[in-house]
Amino acid sequence: MNLKNKKIVITYGTYDMLHEGHLKLLKRAKALGDYLIVGVTDENYDRSRGKLNVSQSTQERVDAVKALDFVDKVIVEKHKKQKAEDMVKYDVDIFAIGDDWIGAFDYLNKYTHVEYLPRTEGISSTQLRKKHIGLIKMGLVGLGRDTQAFVDEAAYVSSIKLNRIYADDFLAIKKFSKENPSIEYGHDNYEDFLDTHVQAVYIDTALKRHYTLIKKALEAGKHVLCENPIAMEKKELKELLSLAKKQKVLLLPALKTAFMPAFNQLLKEIEKGDIGEIKEVRATRTSLYREKNYPESFIAQGATNILSGYPSLLIHKVLGKRKSTTFFDQGDDGYDTSNLIVTTHKNGTVGVARVATGAKSEGDAVISGTKGYVYIPAPWWLTKEFYFKFEDSHKSYKFKYEFEGCGLRYMIAEFASLIQRGKHTSQTLSPSDIVAISRVALEYKDFREQRAENDTKEK
Ligand code: CTP
């Protein structure tokens, strides 16, 4: 179509479960001009603006809008500043949007004419989701460091009903459910807990119990989200992943950073190549966390086991497959209190992961390239802002995002959304990502065992 002398109208929205209200709005928008462009928000952008419960994927929503014969072009909206850019790019005459947004887009008047259109009463995607999508019944396994935060954050994911817990200590369960009235049912027998209608579980126990608890849950056909690492042996990790595949259920480690909107945006921005060829990724994660009532001593599980998943995630996502791994660890009493893990990747690129439970350091991350670097301030794993920096400091720029709560809700939302869509793996944290990330800690275990054996031989 020749767009010269045509009146171009643009509108934006999520368009989840395309409904009558959307159709009316889109027809009204089209009636304002000759050519209608619809911007459909992508999942990551929706999450970053607090829309956690969208039920269809970006592609499904784009396809539904594309199928409308009066829509001329569909684009994907990826970030907040895009609207202003699109007004210029498409030489837009009218920006149209429902009047539930009245005033919110007045700032676009400097690029185009902004028109607020009447919204259809009595229908919304939120209502449809409530009516048509059953709630995912979810249960807690164990009473660990993050269980309380998980309950608090799951409350924001409306597709989940979290009302059950299993833990060994019945008195502790009673106390926990008293403090959390939404947790109505408590079990101190795991088989009984798995026998209920629970469809998905979140496991937060001592690391060495993960394998058995996950295995039983998968065998019972439950989807599993478990604190990282999900297993302590390579063969157990493999076994669990293939069991999940066989059972057609989801198995994900609870690495919250992987699901944060800003972290995913960071990965996309790096791909654009502004910092040149990437040479090195360095990330630090330390914690002096001590908790008296934790069932197993947290620290005694080892700094690498508890913390290496986070730096390994960033290094793996940016540099890909590992070629070699070297450990520089400290600590005694059978566990490490700090570890400097140096990995090599393709083209000689290097990853430097620093973890510690017995020393405190700046928890930042740097991605170095041939033209510049990205700096993610502490705590980088709760990604909020990152800086693209260059030798000529005038060229440097920054990205800033807000996230709600402690950041767990994005991971819970993704877990729920995958279950609802019938997906058994996540693209954000695929089974091969999980293997690559978890294997750092598992290889460290082999390294320690080998070293102990050599020491004994020498004596
Ligand atoms: N819209 C409308 N009438 C409705 C619902 C939405 O006119 N009953 C319009 C909105 O004003 C917006 C567009 O449709 O211009 C896309 O809105 P979207 O947020 O995707 O739809 P909602 O149904 O409001 O979604 P949710 O319930 O998830 O907020």
Short mmCIF file of C-alpha atoms and ligand atoms in Angstrom, two decimals:
data_model
loop_
_atom_site.label_atom_id
_atom_site.label_comp_id
_atom_site.label_asym_id
_atom_site.label_seq_id
_atom_site.Cartn_x
_atom_site.Cartn_y
_atom_site.Cartn_z
CA MET A 1 0.00 0.00 0.00
CA ASN A 2 1.30 3.45 -0.88
CA LEU A 3 1.16 5.35 2.41
CA LYS A 4 1.60 8.78 0.85
CA ASN A 5 -1.39 11.00 1.73
CA LYS A 6 -2.77 8.24 3.97
CA LYS A 7 -3.76 8.99 7.52
CA ILE A 8 -1.76 6.66 9.79
CA VAL A 9 -3.23 5.61 13.12
CA ILE A 10 -1.31 3.66 15.77
CA THR A 11 -2.47 1.98 18.96
CA TYR A 12 -0.89 -0.32 21.55
CA GLY A 13 -1.99 -3.01 24.00
CA THR A 14 -1.42 -6.49 25.36
CA TYR A 15 -4.45 -8.03 23.60
CA ASP A 16 -4.44 -11.14 25.77
CA MET A 17 -7.37 -13.44 24.89
CA LEU A 18 -8.56 -11.00 22.19
CA HIS A 19 -12.09 -9.95 23.14
CA GLU A 20 -15.02 -7.78 22.07
CA GLY A 21 -13.65 -4.72 23.89
CA HIS A 22 -10.36 -4.98 21.94
CA LEU A 23 -12.19 -5.43 18.61
CA LYS A 24 -14.40 -2.38 19.18
CA LEU A 25 -11.41 -0.26 20.19
CA LEU A 26 -9.38 -1.36 17.16
CA LYS A 27 -12.31 -0.66 14.79
CA ARG A 28 -12.77 2.78 16.34
CA ALA A 29 -9.07 3.44 15.90
CA LYS A 30 -9.13 2.33 12.26
CA ALA A 31 -12.14 4.58 11.58
CA LEU A 32 -9.97 7.59 12.51
CA GLY A 33 -7.72 7.11 9.45
CA ASP A 34 -6.69 4.88 6.56
CA TYR A 35 -3.90 2.67 7.87
CA LEU A 36 -3.88 1.03 11.31
CA ILE A 37 -0.69 -0.08 13.08
CA VAL A 38 -1.09 -2.12 16.27
CA GLY A 39 1.75 -2.43 18.76
CA VAL A 40 1.47 -5.64 20.81
CA THR A 41 3.51 -5.62 24.04
CA ASP A 42 6.10 -8.36 24.48
CA GLU A 43 6.12 -10.54 27.60
CA ASN A 44 9.26 -9.05 29.09
CA TYR A 45 7.94 -5.51 28.71
CA ASP A 46 4.59 -6.48 30.22
CA ARG A 47 6.32 -7.95 33.25
CA SER A 48 8.50 -4.89 33.66
CA ARG A 49 5.35 -2.76 33.89
CA GLY A 50 3.76 -5.09 36.43
CA LYS A 51 1.49 -7.12 34.09
CA LEU A 52 2.42 -10.52 35.45
CA ASN A 53 -0.56 -12.60 34.52
CA VAL A 54 -0.84 -12.45 30.75
CA SER A 55 -1.91 -15.92 29.58
CA GLN A 56 -0.87 -15.96 25.90
CA SER A 57 2.66 -15.71 24.52
CA THR A 58 3.73 -12.65 22.51
CA GLN A 59 3.51 -14.71 19.29
CA GLU A 60 -0.01 -15.95 20.03
CA ARG A 61 -1.22 -12.41 20.70
CA VAL A 62 0.53 -11.01 17.62
CA ASP A 63 -1.03 -13.76 15.46
CA ALA A 64 -4.52 -13.04 16.80
CA VAL A 65 -4.25 -9.32 16.00
CA LYS A 66 -2.65 -10.01 12.59
CA ALA A 67 -5.63 -12.16 11.66
CA LEU A 68 -7.97 -9.12 11.82
CA ASP A 69 -8.56 -7.92 8.26
CA PHE A 70 -8.88 -4.24 9.25
CA VAL A 71 -5.45 -4.21 10.95
CA ASP A 72 -2.76 -3.22 8.43
CA LYS A 73 0.44 -3.78 10.38
CA VAL A 74 1.41 -5.39 13.68
CA ILE A 75 4.59 -4.49 15.54
CA VAL A 76 5.94 -5.64 18.91
CA GLU A 77 6.36 -3.08 21.68
CA LYS A 78 9.48 -3.87 23.69
CA HIS A 79 10.16 -0.92 25.97
CA LYS A 80 8.69 2.28 27.33
CA LYS A 81 10.49 4.72 25.05
CA GLN A 82 9.42 2.88 21.90
CA LYS A 83 6.13 4.76 21.43
CA ALA A 84 7.87 8.08 20.82
CA GLU A 85 10.32 6.37 18.44
CA ASP A 86 7.46 4.70 16.52
CA MET A 87 5.61 8.04 16.06
CA VAL A 88 8.61 9.33 14.13
CA LYS A 89 9.50 6.08 12.39
CA TYR A 90 5.98 5.50 10.98
CA ASP A 91 5.12 9.19 10.56
CA VAL A 92 2.00 8.64 12.65
CA ASP A 93 -0.96 11.06 12.38
CA ILE A 94 -3.01 9.78 15.30
CA PHE A 95 -2.15 7.84 18.43
CA ALA A 96 -5.37 6.20 19.69
CA ILE A 97 -5.88 4.40 23.01
CA GLY A 98 -8.76 3.50 25.34
CA ASP A 99 -9.91 6.16 27.77
CA ASP A 100 -8.80 4.07 30.76
CA TRP A 101 -5.44 5.67 29.90
CA ILE A 102 -6.73 9.24 29.81
CA GLY A 103 -3.90 11.72 30.35
CA ALA A 104 -1.18 9.05 30.45
CA PHE A 105 -0.05 9.65 26.88
CA ASP A 106 -0.45 13.41 26.61
CA TYR A 107 3.36 13.62 26.33
CA LEU A 108 3.06 12.11 22.83
CA ASN A 109 1.17 15.20 21.61
CA LYS A 110 4.51 16.68 20.69
CA TYR A 111 4.95 13.95 18.04
CA THR A 112 1.38 13.33 16.91
CA HIS A 113 -2.27 13.85 17.80
CA VAL A 114 -3.36 11.78 20.84
CA GLU A 115 -6.96 10.54 20.88
CA TYR A 116 -8.55 8.74 23.85
CA LEU A 117 -11.38 6.47 22.69
CA PRO A 118 -14.28 5.14 24.79
CA ARG A 119 -13.55 1.79 26.42
CA THR A 120 -16.18 -0.97 26.31
CA GLU A 121 -17.73 -1.52 29.70
CA GLY A 122 -17.93 -4.91 31.39
CA ILE A 123 -15.19 -6.87 29.65
CA SER A 124 -11.42 -7.22 30.08
CA SER A 125 -8.66 -9.79 29.66
CA THR A 126 -8.39 -9.94 33.46
CA GLN A 127 -12.05 -11.01 33.74
CA LEU A 128 -11.68 -13.57 30.94
CA ARG A 129 -8.59 -15.08 32.50
CA LYS A 130 -10.44 -15.51 35.78
CA LYS A 131 -13.38 -17.18 34.03
CA HIS A 132 -11.59 -19.45 31.58
CA ILE A 133 -8.31 -20.41 33.09
CA GLY A 134 -8.31 -22.69 36.09
CA LEU A 135 -6.03 -21.81 38.97
CA ILE A 136 -2.82 -23.77 39.30
CA LYS A 137 -2.87 -25.49 42.68
CA MET A 138 0.52 -25.17 44.20
CA GLY A 139 2.20 -26.43 47.37
CA LEU A 140 5.33 -25.58 49.32
CA VAL A 141 7.92 -28.23 50.14
CA GLY A 142 10.09 -27.44 53.15
CA LEU A 143 10.49 -24.35 55.22
CA GLY A 144 13.65 -22.76 53.96
CA ARG A 145 15.29 -19.42 53.61
CA ASP A 146 13.01 -18.18 50.83
CA THR A 147 9.69 -19.85 51.69
CA GLN A 148 8.14 -16.78 53.30
CA ALA A 149 9.21 -14.53 50.43
CA PHE A 150 7.77 -17.06 47.99
CA VAL A 151 4.35 -16.94 49.69
CA ASP A 152 4.40 -13.13 49.73
CA GLU A 153 5.37 -12.88 46.07
CA ALA A 154 3.08 -15.66 44.78
CA ALA A 155 0.18 -13.50 45.98
CA TYR A 156 0.83 -11.25 42.96
CA VAL A 157 0.48 -14.08 40.47
CA SER A 158 -3.27 -14.44 40.16
CA SER A 159 -3.15 -17.76 38.28
CA ILE A 160 -1.76 -19.56 41.32
CA LYS A 161 -3.53 -20.92 44.37
CA LEU A 162 -0.88 -21.62 46.96
CA ASN A 163 -2.52 -23.12 50.03
CA ARG A 164 -0.62 -26.24 51.05
CA ILE A 165 2.71 -27.06 52.68
CA TYR A 166 4.79 -30.12 53.40
CA ALA A 167 7.61 -30.00 55.98
CA ASP A 168 9.03 -32.48 58.51
CA ASP A 169 8.32 -30.42 61.54
CA PHE A 170 4.59 -30.26 62.23
CA LEU A 171 4.92 -27.58 64.89
CA ALA A 172 6.83 -25.38 62.45
CA ILE A 173 4.08 -25.94 59.85
CA LYS A 174 1.43 -24.90 62.38
CA LYS A 175 3.34 -21.74 63.21
CA PHE A 176 3.91 -20.92 59.55
CA SER A 177 0.27 -21.39 58.54
CA LYS A 178 -0.85 -19.31 61.51
CA GLU A 179 1.35 -16.49 60.25
CA ASN A 180 0.20 -17.10 56.65
CA PRO A 181 -3.56 -17.72 56.69
CA SER A 182 -3.57 -18.51 52.94
CA ILE A 183 -1.68 -21.74 53.75
CA GLU A 184 -4.67 -23.78 54.86
CA TYR A 185 -3.30 -27.34 54.70
CA GLY A 186 -0.14 -28.75 56.27
CA HIS A 187 1.40 -32.23 55.87
CA ASP A 188 4.35 -33.89 57.56
CA ASN A 189 4.09 -36.87 55.22
CA TYR A 190 5.36 -36.19 51.69
CA GLU A 191 3.41 -39.03 50.03
CA ASP A 192 0.14 -37.72 51.50
CA PHE A 193 1.02 -34.21 50.33
CA LEU A 194 1.72 -35.44 46.78
CA ASP A 195 -1.53 -37.42 46.82
CA THR A 196 -3.53 -34.21 46.96
CA HIS A 197 -4.69 -32.15 43.95
CA VAL A 198 -1.52 -30.09 44.11
CA GLN A 199 -0.26 -29.63 40.49
CA ALA A 200 3.01 -27.83 41.14
CA VAL A 201 5.49 -27.56 44.00
CA TYR A 202 8.14 -25.12 45.15
CA ILE A 203 11.00 -26.87 46.99
CA ASP A 204 13.09 -24.95 49.51
CA THR A 205 14.98 -27.40 51.72
CA ALA A 206 18.59 -28.34 52.46
CA LEU A 207 20.33 -28.95 49.13
CA LYS A 208 21.05 -32.62 49.72
CA ARG A 209 17.33 -33.37 49.95
CA HIS A 210 16.48 -31.80 46.59
CA TYR A 211 17.06 -34.87 44.43
CA THR A 212 14.75 -37.24 46.34
CA LEU A 213 12.01 -34.65 46.84
CA ILE A 214 12.08 -33.61 43.17
CA LYS A 215 12.15 -37.19 41.94
CA LYS A 216 9.06 -38.14 43.95
CA ALA A 217 7.21 -35.00 42.86
CA LEU A 218 8.01 -35.63 39.18
CA GLU A 219 6.98 -39.28 39.49
CA ALA A 220 3.67 -38.04 40.89
CA GLY A 221 3.28 -35.81 37.79
CA LYS A 222 3.83 -32.47 39.55
CA HIS A 223 5.59 -29.47 38.02
CA VAL A 224 8.63 -28.51 40.10
CA LEU A 225 10.33 -25.24 40.90
CA CYS A 226 13.27 -25.91 43.23
CA GLU A 227 15.97 -23.80 44.79
CA ASN A 228 19.28 -24.06 42.95
CA PRO A 229 21.13 -26.41 42.55
CA ILE A 230 18.45 -29.00 41.89
CA ALA A 231 20.83 -31.95 42.33
CA MET A 232 24.23 -32.62 43.88
CA GLU A 233 25.44 -35.26 41.38
CA LYS A 234 25.76 -35.03 37.59
CA LYS A 235 23.91 -38.27 37.01
CA GLU A 236 21.08 -37.16 39.32
CA LEU A 237 20.69 -33.89 37.42
CA LYS A 238 20.46 -35.74 34.10
CA GLU A 239 18.03 -38.26 35.56
CA LEU A 240 15.72 -35.56 36.90
CA LEU A 241 15.69 -33.62 33.63
CA SER A 242 14.85 -36.72 31.62
CA LEU A 243 12.22 -37.76 34.15
CA ALA A 244 10.56 -34.34 33.82
CA LYS A 245 10.60 -34.75 30.03
CA LYS A 246 9.11 -38.24 30.25
CA GLN A 247 6.41 -37.11 32.67
CA LYS A 248 5.68 -34.02 30.50
CA VAL A 249 6.07 -31.65 33.42
CA LEU A 250 8.19 -28.61 34.05
CA LEU A 251 11.36 -28.69 36.18
CA LEU A 252 13.02 -25.36 36.84
CA PRO A 253 15.70 -24.20 39.29
CA ALA A 254 14.58 -21.12 41.23
CA LEU A 255 17.22 -18.78 39.76
CA LYS A 256 15.17 -15.60 40.00
CA THR A 257 17.65 -13.43 38.08
CA ALA A 258 17.01 -15.41 34.89
CA PHE A 259 13.40 -14.18 34.82
CA MET A 260 13.88 -10.53 35.73
CA PRO A 261 12.77 -8.08 33.05
CA ALA A 262 15.92 -5.95 33.32
CA PHE A 263 18.23 -8.98 33.15
CA ASN A 264 16.53 -10.14 29.94
CA GLN A 265 16.70 -6.62 28.53
CA LEU A 266 20.42 -6.53 29.36
CA LEU A 267 21.00 -9.71 27.32
CA LYS A 268 19.11 -8.22 24.37
CA GLU A 269 21.02 -4.93 24.55
CA ILE A 270 24.40 -6.73 24.63
CA GLU A 271 23.45 -8.63 21.45
CA LYS A 272 23.24 -5.31 19.59
CA GLY A 273 27.06 -5.23 19.74
CA ASP A 274 27.71 -1.67 21.01
CA ILE A 275 30.54 -2.85 23.28
CA GLY A 276 32.15 -4.81 20.44
CA GLU A 277 33.35 -8.36 20.75
CA ILE A 278 32.89 -9.63 24.29
CA LYS A 279 36.12 -10.81 25.92
CA GLU A 280 35.36 -11.31 29.58
CA VAL A 281 32.45 -11.54 32.04
CA ARG A 282 33.09 -11.07 35.73
CA ALA A 283 30.39 -11.42 38.38
CA THR A 284 30.50 -11.55 42.17
CA ARG A 285 27.95 -12.88 44.63
CA THR A 286 28.72 -12.98 48.36
CA SER A 287 26.46 -13.47 51.35
CA LEU A 288 27.21 -13.53 55.06
CA TYR A 289 23.69 -14.76 55.76
CA ARG A 290 23.33 -16.69 59.01
CA GLU A 291 20.10 -18.04 60.36
CA LYS A 292 19.80 -19.84 63.65
CA ASN A 293 16.66 -21.80 62.86
CA TYR A 294 17.57 -22.98 59.41
CA PRO A 295 17.17 -26.77 59.43
CA GLU A 296 20.65 -27.45 58.06
CA SER A 297 23.47 -25.02 58.52
CA PHE A 298 23.19 -22.78 55.47
CA ILE A 299 26.86 -21.96 55.36
CA ALA A 300 27.96 -25.59 55.66
CA GLN A 301 26.40 -26.28 52.28
CA GLY A 302 29.33 -24.41 50.72
CA ALA A 303 29.61 -21.06 48.97
CA THR A 304 29.85 -22.63 45.51
CA ASN A 305 26.77 -24.80 45.99
CA ILE A 306 24.64 -22.01 47.33
CA LEU A 307 25.78 -19.06 45.26
CA SER A 308 27.56 -20.05 42.04
CA GLY A 309 24.31 -20.47 40.07
CA TYR A 310 23.97 -16.66 39.76
CA PRO A 311 27.36 -15.73 38.28
CA SER A 312 27.30 -18.94 36.23
CA LEU A 313 23.97 -17.85 34.77
CA LEU A 314 25.31 -14.50 33.55
CA ILE A 315 28.57 -16.00 32.27
CA HIS A 316 26.79 -18.83 30.48
CA LYS A 317 24.16 -16.56 28.90
CA VAL A 318 26.80 -14.17 27.57
CA LEU A 319 29.76 -16.45 26.75
CA GLY A 320 28.04 -19.78 26.09
CA LYS A 321 29.52 -23.23 26.51
CA ARG A 322 32.48 -23.71 28.88
CA LYS A 323 35.74 -25.24 27.72
CA SER A 324 37.63 -25.38 31.02
CA THR A 325 37.04 -24.56 34.68
CA THR A 326 39.58 -23.74 37.39
CA PHE A 327 38.76 -23.27 41.06
CA PHE A 328 40.65 -21.13 43.58
CA ASP A 329 38.84 -21.97 46.79
CA GLN A 330 39.28 -21.21 50.47
CA GLY A 331 37.67 -22.72 53.55
CA ASP A 332 37.92 -25.79 55.70
CA ASP A 333 35.57 -27.93 57.82
CA GLY A 334 34.58 -29.77 54.66
CA TYR A 335 33.12 -26.83 52.76
CA ASP A 336 34.26 -23.74 50.88
CA THR A 337 33.69 -20.26 52.25
CA SER A 338 34.88 -18.60 49.06
CA ASN A 339 35.71 -19.61 45.54
CA LEU A 340 37.10 -17.82 42.52
CA ILE A 341 35.93 -19.80 39.51
CA VAL A 342 37.68 -19.05 36.23
CA THR A 343 36.18 -20.53 33.09
CA THR A 344 37.23 -20.39 29.45
CA HIS A 345 34.79 -20.27 26.57
CA LYS A 346 34.89 -20.02 22.78
CA ASN A 347 37.58 -17.86 21.15
CA GLY A 348 39.51 -17.79 24.42
CA THR A 349 36.92 -15.65 26.22
CA VAL A 350 37.01 -15.79 30.01
CA GLY A 351 34.41 -15.95 32.80
CA VAL A 352 35.30 -14.97 36.36
CA ALA A 353 32.77 -15.93 39.02
CA ARG A 354 33.44 -14.98 42.61
CA VAL A 355 31.31 -16.44 45.39
CA ALA A 356 31.75 -16.27 49.15
CA THR A 357 29.93 -16.93 52.40
CA GLY A 358 32.98 -16.16 54.53
CA ALA A 359 34.07 -12.87 52.96
CA LYS A 360 32.15 -9.85 51.78
CA SER A 361 32.76 -8.13 48.49
CA GLU A 362 31.11 -5.77 46.01
CA GLY A 363 28.36 -7.76 44.29
CA ASP A 364 28.67 -6.19 40.88
CA ALA A 365 29.25 -7.52 37.37
CA VAL A 366 31.23 -6.30 34.37
CA ILE A 367 30.96 -7.47 30.78
CA SER A 368 34.05 -6.33 28.88
CA GLY A 369 34.19 -5.91 25.13
CA THR A 370 36.61 -4.57 22.52
CA LYS A 371 34.78 -1.22 22.30
CA GLY A 372 33.42 -0.72 25.80
CA TYR A 373 31.89 -2.50 28.77
CA VAL A 374 28.64 -2.99 30.62
CA TYR A 375 28.63 -2.32 34.34
CA ILE A 376 25.85 -3.76 36.53
CA PRO A 377 26.02 -2.32 40.04
CA ALA A 378 25.48 -4.41 43.19
CA PRO A 379 23.36 -6.35 43.69
CA TRP A 380 23.64 -7.23 40.00
CA TRP A 381 21.54 -10.40 40.41
CA LEU A 382 18.57 -8.21 41.40
CA THR A 383 19.04 -6.37 38.13
CA LYS A 384 17.65 -2.84 38.19
CA GLU A 385 20.06 -0.75 36.20
CA PHE A 386 23.05 -1.22 33.98
CA TYR A 387 25.48 1.10 32.24
CA PHE A 388 27.03 0.89 28.80
CA LYS A 389 30.40 2.61 29.28
CA PHE A 390 33.00 3.72 26.77
CA GLU A 391 36.44 5.34 26.91
CA ASP A 392 34.77 8.50 25.63
CA SER A 393 32.45 8.95 28.61
CA HIS A 394 30.09 11.20 26.62
CA LYS A 395 29.00 8.14 24.66
CA SER A 396 28.05 6.19 27.80
CA TYR A 397 24.39 5.49 28.50
CA LYS A 398 22.28 3.81 31.12
CA PHE A 399 19.18 1.61 31.44
CA LYS A 400 17.05 1.77 34.53
CA TYR A 401 14.13 -0.46 35.51
CA GLU A 402 12.13 -0.78 38.62
CA PHE A 403 11.05 -4.16 39.85
CA GLU A 404 8.43 -4.86 42.43
CA GLY A 405 8.97 -6.73 45.70
CA CYS A 406 12.06 -8.90 46.04
CA GLY A 407 11.96 -9.95 42.38
CA LEU A 408 10.62 -13.50 42.90
CA ARG A 409 7.27 -12.71 41.31
CA TYR A 410 8.69 -12.62 37.77
CA MET A 411 10.01 -16.16 38.14
CA ILE A 412 6.73 -17.37 39.67
CA ALA A 413 4.77 -15.66 36.87
CA GLU A 414 6.91 -17.37 34.22
CA PHE A 415 6.57 -20.76 35.95
CA ALA A 416 2.76 -20.36 36.08
CA SER A 417 2.53 -19.08 32.54
CA LEU A 418 4.52 -22.03 31.14
CA ILE A 419 2.24 -24.47 32.97
CA GLN A 420 -0.84 -22.72 31.63
CA ARG A 421 0.50 -22.84 28.09
CA GLY A 422 1.30 -26.56 28.42
CA LYS A 423 5.06 -25.95 27.98
CA HIS A 424 7.46 -28.38 29.61
CA THR A 425 10.61 -26.32 29.20
CA SER A 426 11.44 -22.63 29.40
CA GLN A 427 13.31 -20.73 26.69
CA THR A 428 14.59 -18.34 29.33
CA LEU A 429 16.18 -21.16 31.31
CA SER A 430 16.32 -24.17 28.99
CA PRO A 431 17.38 -27.67 30.08
CA SER A 432 20.80 -27.11 28.47
CA ASP A 433 21.15 -23.79 30.36
CA ILE A 434 20.24 -25.63 33.57
CA VAL A 435 22.86 -28.32 32.95
CA ALA A 436 25.58 -25.79 32.09
CA ILE A 437 24.85 -23.62 35.13
CA SER A 438 24.46 -26.45 37.67
CA ARG A 439 27.54 -28.31 36.45
CA VAL A 440 29.88 -25.63 37.79
CA ALA A 441 28.97 -26.62 41.37
CA LEU A 442 28.91 -30.31 40.50
CA GLU A 443 32.38 -30.15 38.95
CA TYR A 444 33.64 -28.36 42.04
CA LYS A 445 32.42 -31.29 44.11
CA ASP A 446 34.44 -33.68 41.89
CA PHE A 447 37.43 -31.36 42.18
CA ARG A 448 37.27 -31.43 46.00
CA GLU A 449 36.90 -35.20 46.07
CA GLN A 450 39.84 -35.65 43.72
CA ARG A 451 41.97 -33.28 45.79
CA ALA A 452 41.10 -35.12 49.02
CA GLU A 453 42.03 -38.41 47.38
CA ASN A 454 45.38 -37.02 46.19
CA ASP A 455 46.07 -35.61 49.67
CA THR A 456 45.43 -38.99 51.27
CA LYS A 457 47.71 -40.67 48.75
CA GLU A 458 50.49 -38.21 49.48
CA LYS A 459 50.24 -38.87 53.22
N1 CTP B 1 -9.94 -1.86 25.74
C1 CTP B 1 -11.24 -1.37 25.51
N2 CTP B 1 -12.29 -1.94 26.17
C2 CTP B 1 -12.10 -2.98 27.01
C3 CTP B 1 -10.79 -3.50 27.24
C4 CTP B 1 -9.72 -2.90 26.58
O1 CTP B 1 -11.43 -0.45 24.75
N3 CTP B 1 -13.13 -3.49 27.65
C5 CTP B 1 -8.82 -1.22 25.06
C6 CTP B 1 -7.81 -0.58 26.02
O2 CTP B 1 -8.26 0.69 26.43
C7 CTP B 1 -6.57 -0.52 25.15
C8 CTP B 1 -6.70 -1.78 24.28
O3 CTP B 1 -8.07 -2.19 24.36
O4 CTP B 1 -6.62 0.60 24.30
C9 CTP B 1 -5.80 -2.90 24.74
O5 CTP B 1 -6.04 -3.09 26.12
P1 CTP B 1 -5.48 -4.28 27.01
O6 CTP B 1 -4.83 -3.70 28.20
O7 CTP B 1 -4.75 -5.23 26.19
O8 CTP B 1 -6.89 -4.99 27.44
P2 CTP B 1 -7.57 -5.25 28.84
O9 CTP B 1 -8.75 -6.15 28.61
O10 CTP B 1 -7.84 -3.96 29.55
O11 CTP B 1 -6.44 -6.09 29.59
P3 CTP B 1 -6.16 -6.34 31.17
O12 CTP B 1 -7.45 -6.77 31.79
O13 CTP B 1 -5.11 -7.42 31.17
O14 CTP B 1 -5.64 -5.04 31.72
#
